[in-house]
Amino acid sequence: MRLWSKSNKSKKVPSRGSAGGSSARGSSGGSAGGTLGGSAGGNSAAAAKSPKKSGANATPVKRYLILALGGAVLITLIVISTLAILSNINDAEPEPSIETQEPATIQEPMPELTPEKTPEPEPEPEPEPEPEPDSEPRNPLTGLPMDESLIRNRPIVISVSNVHGALPMNGVSMADILYEMPIEGGATRMLAFYQDATEVPKVGSIRSARHYTVQIARSYDGILVSAGGSPRAYSDITALGVPHLSEGSRVQYRDANRVPGRRVGHVHSVVLTGELVERYLPEYSFRKVLEDNYVPGLVFIDDGTPQAGAEATEVVIRYSSGNTSTFKYDEAAKTYTMRQFDSDFIDANDDSRPSFTNILILKTSITALEGPDGGSGRRDMVTTGTGAGYFICGGKYVEINWHRENITAQFRYTLKDGTELELGRGRTFIGITPLNMEPTFS
């Protein structure tokens, strides 16, 4: 690049030998200075002789200095500009690529997983000890403790009158099981069961047997005691092989004074005593102990109250339109006491009121007995098969079913769901009623 001005063209260019020419060929900085210094020292005489020429040489030097400084500034500006451009290029964002790219899949951040704590193993519960088998000898009719020598005895089953003129009865408060069922004329008869009759002071009044009382006695492998019986009863006694002690046997006698303070009629005077049973029963030839394969059909527990039962603090059992038995629950004693004929049911031996832990009501078909034995309005009763009923204990009642496979089998009892019925330990009252007679509970 030429930086000369137009005035330079009109002036004569210095020759090669002059000091000005040496300055022009030197560098724009240090060489020019050195040349000028040399000219000033070595040619002082010439300068003195030619002042005009010396001034003319100084002017080009100044121009060279100005041009050198201007070039340096220009170069500096160029360098600075270049550096600035390069800096801007480095700071600028890169041009976006024109290539088509699939959108990136945005992954949601995974939730931070808290490691589950491994639960410490729970200590295994100690197994509950299995209840030890009840080794205590118990009465098979009540579930209560009893001398072991007595539990395999055949029970004594006594047919007892229950008409108003025969009351009060003797010995019923000591019965392990007491049945009541209809007979002819709208009356009822009772069966009193004793696993150990030797302890009973007196039982009466004893009356005649019916064929269904014989069948019930057979279901317990019992020894039947009665004062006579119907023709069908005697037929079943023989057919079923039931031991029978009738009026005239050594264990019975007549006692018109069996009720303290008054005399009873001849028909209501037959009684049995435990003393006579203990003395004379061994003399009879029939079997005195239960059959080897006999397993008691009743199951007992300490508290037989049905948990799902309805309230039954008062129970009325109906045998006919004019014959009922009413039971009231004693919360303190956990037992039921009985009333009939508008009076308390009393044991004449000690004026006590018989009480019962359990009440069973068995519903069955009861009809007029046909044939030669059907005279005097005698009844027939179905005692086999399956039927409905009720169980009452602890102030509550539930519906049940009764079962008996055949005429020699025991009665079995189940809840409606088929579970075996468990009775409370203690005495039991069993009422057998016609199908059309419903009990009431309150």
Short mmCIF file of C-alpha atoms in Angstrom, two decimals, residues 159-368:
data_model
loop_
_atom_site.label_atom_id
_atom_site.label_comp_id
_atom_site.label_asym_id
_atom_site.label_seq_id
_atom_site.Cartn_x
_atom_site.Cartn_y
_atom_site.Cartn_z
CA SER A 159 -92.05 -95.42 84.94
CA VAL A 160 -93.59 -92.69 87.14
CA SER A 161 -97.18 -91.39 87.23
CA ASN A 162 -97.75 -87.71 86.51
CA VAL A 163 -101.46 -87.25 87.03
CA HIS A 164 -102.60 -84.62 89.47
CA GLY A 165 -103.80 -87.18 92.03
CA ALA A 166 -100.35 -88.78 92.21
CA LEU A 167 -98.53 -85.58 93.15
CA PRO A 168 -96.16 -84.83 94.69
CA MET A 169 -93.73 -87.43 93.37
CA ASN A 170 -90.89 -89.05 95.28
CA GLY A 171 -87.27 -89.14 94.15
CA VAL A 172 -87.58 -87.10 90.92
CA SER A 173 -85.09 -84.46 92.13
CA MET A 174 -82.37 -87.13 92.13
CA ALA A 175 -83.06 -88.44 88.61
CA ASP A 176 -80.15 -88.00 86.20
CA ILE A 177 -82.58 -87.73 83.26
CA LEU A 178 -86.32 -87.16 83.47
CA TYR A 179 -88.56 -87.78 80.44
CA GLU A 180 -92.16 -86.60 80.05
CA MET A 181 -94.44 -87.77 77.20
CA PRO A 182 -98.15 -88.03 76.39
CA ILE A 183 -100.23 -91.11 77.13
CA GLU A 184 -103.92 -91.75 76.70
CA GLY A 185 -106.54 -89.36 78.05
CA GLY A 186 -104.40 -86.24 77.59
CA ALA A 187 -102.21 -87.17 80.56
CA THR A 188 -98.43 -87.56 80.58
CA ARG A 189 -96.07 -90.17 82.00
CA MET A 190 -92.52 -89.80 83.17
CA LEU A 191 -89.40 -91.94 82.95
CA ALA A 192 -86.83 -91.35 85.69
CA PHE A 193 -83.25 -92.53 84.92
CA TYR A 194 -80.72 -93.32 87.67
CA GLN A 195 -77.16 -94.40 87.00
CA ASP A 196 -76.93 -95.27 90.69
CA ALA A 197 -80.34 -95.96 92.20
CA THR A 198 -78.94 -97.26 95.46
CA GLU A 199 -78.66 -93.72 96.83
CA VAL A 200 -82.31 -92.80 96.19
CA PRO A 201 -84.43 -92.94 99.39
CA LYS A 202 -87.72 -93.56 97.58
CA VAL A 203 -89.17 -93.28 94.06
CA GLY A 204 -92.89 -93.22 93.26
CA SER A 205 -95.56 -93.48 92.42
CA ILE A 206 -94.60 -96.20 89.96
CA ARG A 207 -97.08 -96.85 87.15
CA SER A 208 -97.47 -99.07 84.09
CA ALA A 209 -95.24 -99.10 81.03
CA ARG A 210 -96.08 -98.28 77.40
CA HIS A 211 -94.35 -99.74 74.37
CA TYR A 212 -92.59 -96.44 73.61
CA THR A 213 -91.32 -96.20 77.21
CA VAL A 214 -89.86 -99.69 76.71
CA GLN A 215 -88.18 -98.52 73.47
CA ILE A 216 -86.68 -95.47 75.16
CA ALA A 217 -85.35 -97.60 78.05
CA ARG A 218 -83.77 -99.91 75.46
CA SER A 219 -81.92 -96.99 73.83
CA TYR A 220 -79.95 -96.59 77.10
CA ASP A 221 -79.48 -100.34 77.65
CA GLY A 222 -81.49 -99.76 80.83
CA ILE A 223 -83.35 -101.95 83.35
CA LEU A 224 -87.04 -101.05 83.29
CA VAL A 225 -89.07 -100.82 86.49
CA SER A 226 -92.88 -100.46 86.26
CA ALA A 227 -96.14 -101.52 87.86
CA GLY A 228 -97.48 -103.57 84.96
CA GLY A 229 -97.79 -102.41 81.35
CA SER A 230 -99.89 -102.44 78.19
CA PRO A 231 -100.03 -105.56 75.97
CA ARG A 232 -97.78 -103.87 73.40
CA ALA A 233 -95.32 -102.92 76.16
CA TYR A 234 -94.94 -106.52 77.26
CA SER A 235 -94.53 -107.59 73.66
CA ASP A 236 -91.66 -105.15 73.16
CA ILE A 237 -90.06 -106.09 76.51
CA THR A 238 -89.69 -109.62 75.19
CA ALA A 239 -88.79 -108.68 71.62
CA LEU A 240 -86.13 -106.15 72.61
CA GLY A 241 -84.73 -108.16 75.55
CA VAL A 242 -85.29 -105.37 78.07
CA PRO A 243 -84.87 -106.49 81.74
CA HIS A 244 -88.11 -105.72 83.56
CA LEU A 245 -88.88 -105.46 87.27
CA SER A 246 -92.64 -105.20 87.70
CA GLU A 247 -94.98 -104.97 90.65
CA GLY A 248 -94.34 -107.87 92.96
CA SER A 249 -90.56 -107.76 92.46
CA ARG A 250 -88.42 -107.50 95.57
CA VAL A 251 -87.36 -103.94 94.84
CA GLN A 252 -90.97 -102.55 95.02
CA TYR A 253 -93.72 -102.34 97.60
CA ARG A 254 -96.82 -100.28 98.36
CA ASP A 255 -96.62 -97.32 100.67
CA ALA A 256 -99.84 -95.41 101.25
CA ASN A 257 -97.88 -92.94 103.38
CA ARG A 258 -95.23 -92.13 100.78
CA VAL A 259 -96.32 -88.49 100.92
CA PRO A 260 -95.67 -87.18 104.41
CA GLY A 261 -98.83 -85.90 106.08
CA ARG A 262 -101.40 -87.66 103.91
CA ARG A 263 -102.43 -91.04 102.59
CA VAL A 264 -102.49 -91.72 98.86
CA GLY A 265 -104.78 -94.08 97.01
CA HIS A 266 -103.86 -97.68 96.33
CA VAL A 267 -103.11 -97.03 92.63
CA HIS A 268 -100.55 -94.33 93.49
CA SER A 269 -98.80 -96.16 96.31
CA VAL A 270 -96.17 -98.33 94.53
CA VAL A 271 -92.61 -97.22 95.33
CA LEU A 272 -89.00 -98.37 95.02
CA THR A 273 -86.15 -97.70 97.40
CA GLY A 274 -82.43 -97.59 96.80
CA GLU A 275 -81.89 -99.92 99.73
CA LEU A 276 -84.03 -102.62 98.09
CA VAL A 277 -82.24 -102.17 94.75
CA GLU A 278 -78.87 -102.58 96.40
CA ARG A 279 -79.98 -105.65 98.34
CA TYR A 280 -81.98 -107.58 95.74
CA LEU A 281 -80.87 -106.50 92.28
CA PRO A 282 -77.77 -108.72 92.34
CA GLU A 283 -80.04 -111.77 92.74
CA TYR A 284 -81.55 -111.33 89.27
CA SER A 285 -79.95 -113.27 86.46
CA PHE A 286 -80.00 -110.59 83.75
CA ARG A 287 -76.90 -108.60 82.85
CA LYS A 288 -76.17 -105.76 85.30
CA VAL A 289 -73.52 -103.88 83.34
CA LEU A 290 -73.62 -102.11 79.98
CA GLU A 291 -72.85 -103.97 76.78
CA ASP A 292 -69.16 -104.09 75.89
CA ASN A 293 -69.67 -102.03 72.72
CA TYR A 294 -71.97 -99.49 74.36
CA VAL A 295 -70.72 -95.92 74.03
CA PRO A 296 -72.84 -93.26 75.76
CA GLY A 297 -74.67 -91.13 73.22
CA LEU A 298 -74.72 -87.90 75.24
CA VAL A 299 -71.80 -85.45 75.06
CA PHE A 300 -71.17 -83.04 77.94
CA ILE A 301 -69.06 -79.92 78.42
CA ASP A 302 -68.66 -77.54 81.34
CA ASP A 303 -70.92 -74.86 79.82
CA GLY A 304 -73.45 -76.05 77.27
CA THR A 305 -75.06 -72.64 76.67
CA PRO A 306 -75.68 -72.32 72.91
CA GLN A 307 -73.68 -69.26 71.84
CA ALA A 308 -75.96 -68.44 68.91
CA GLY A 309 -79.11 -69.16 70.86
CA ALA A 310 -82.14 -66.95 71.45
CA GLU A 311 -83.41 -65.97 74.88
CA ALA A 312 -85.17 -68.67 76.85
CA THR A 313 -85.55 -67.63 80.47
CA GLU A 314 -89.05 -69.12 80.45
CA VAL A 315 -90.05 -72.19 78.44
CA VAL A 316 -93.52 -73.69 78.06
CA ILE A 317 -93.78 -77.25 76.73
CA ARG A 318 -97.20 -78.32 75.42
CA TYR A 319 -98.24 -81.99 75.34
CA SER A 320 -101.91 -81.32 74.65
CA SER A 321 -104.28 -78.39 74.75
CA GLY A 322 -104.72 -78.75 78.51
CA ASN A 323 -101.42 -80.21 79.66
CA THR A 324 -98.26 -78.11 79.84
CA SER A 325 -95.03 -77.88 81.81
CA THR A 326 -93.39 -74.52 82.45
CA PHE A 327 -89.70 -73.95 83.23
CA LYS A 328 -88.09 -70.82 84.63
CA TYR A 329 -84.39 -70.10 84.49
CA ASP A 330 -82.45 -69.35 87.68
CA GLU A 331 -79.49 -67.20 86.61
CA ALA A 332 -77.62 -67.74 89.88
CA ALA A 333 -77.92 -71.53 89.83
CA LYS A 334 -77.73 -71.81 85.99
CA THR A 335 -80.62 -74.28 86.08
CA TYR A 336 -84.34 -74.47 85.28
CA THR A 337 -87.10 -75.31 87.76
CA MET A 338 -90.51 -76.68 86.76
CA ARG A 339 -94.16 -75.89 87.38
CA GLN A 340 -97.23 -77.87 86.37
CA PHE A 341 -100.91 -77.84 87.33
CA ASP A 342 -100.33 -74.26 88.47
CA SER A 343 -98.01 -75.46 91.22
CA ASP A 344 -94.30 -75.92 91.74
CA PHE A 345 -92.97 -79.34 90.84
CA ILE A 346 -91.95 -80.78 94.22
CA ASP A 347 -90.07 -83.84 95.40
CA ALA A 348 -92.03 -85.31 98.31
CA ASN A 349 -88.88 -86.82 99.84
CA ASP A 350 -87.51 -83.43 100.96
CA ASP A 351 -89.89 -80.80 99.50
CA SER A 352 -87.13 -79.70 97.11
CA ARG A 353 -87.76 -78.39 93.60
CA PRO A 354 -86.10 -80.52 90.91
CA SER A 355 -83.75 -78.42 88.76
CA PHE A 356 -82.27 -79.15 85.33
CA THR A 357 -79.18 -77.86 83.55
CA ASN A 358 -80.49 -78.95 80.13
CA ILE A 359 -83.90 -79.18 78.49
CA LEU A 360 -84.50 -81.10 75.27
CA ILE A 361 -87.80 -80.91 73.38
CA LEU A 362 -88.24 -83.67 70.80
CA LYS A 363 -91.04 -83.36 68.26
CA THR A 364 -92.42 -86.56 66.78
CA SER A 365 -95.54 -88.18 65.34
CA ILE A 366 -97.97 -89.21 68.09
CA THR A 367 -101.20 -90.87 66.93
CA ALA A 368 -103.95 -93.18 68.18
#
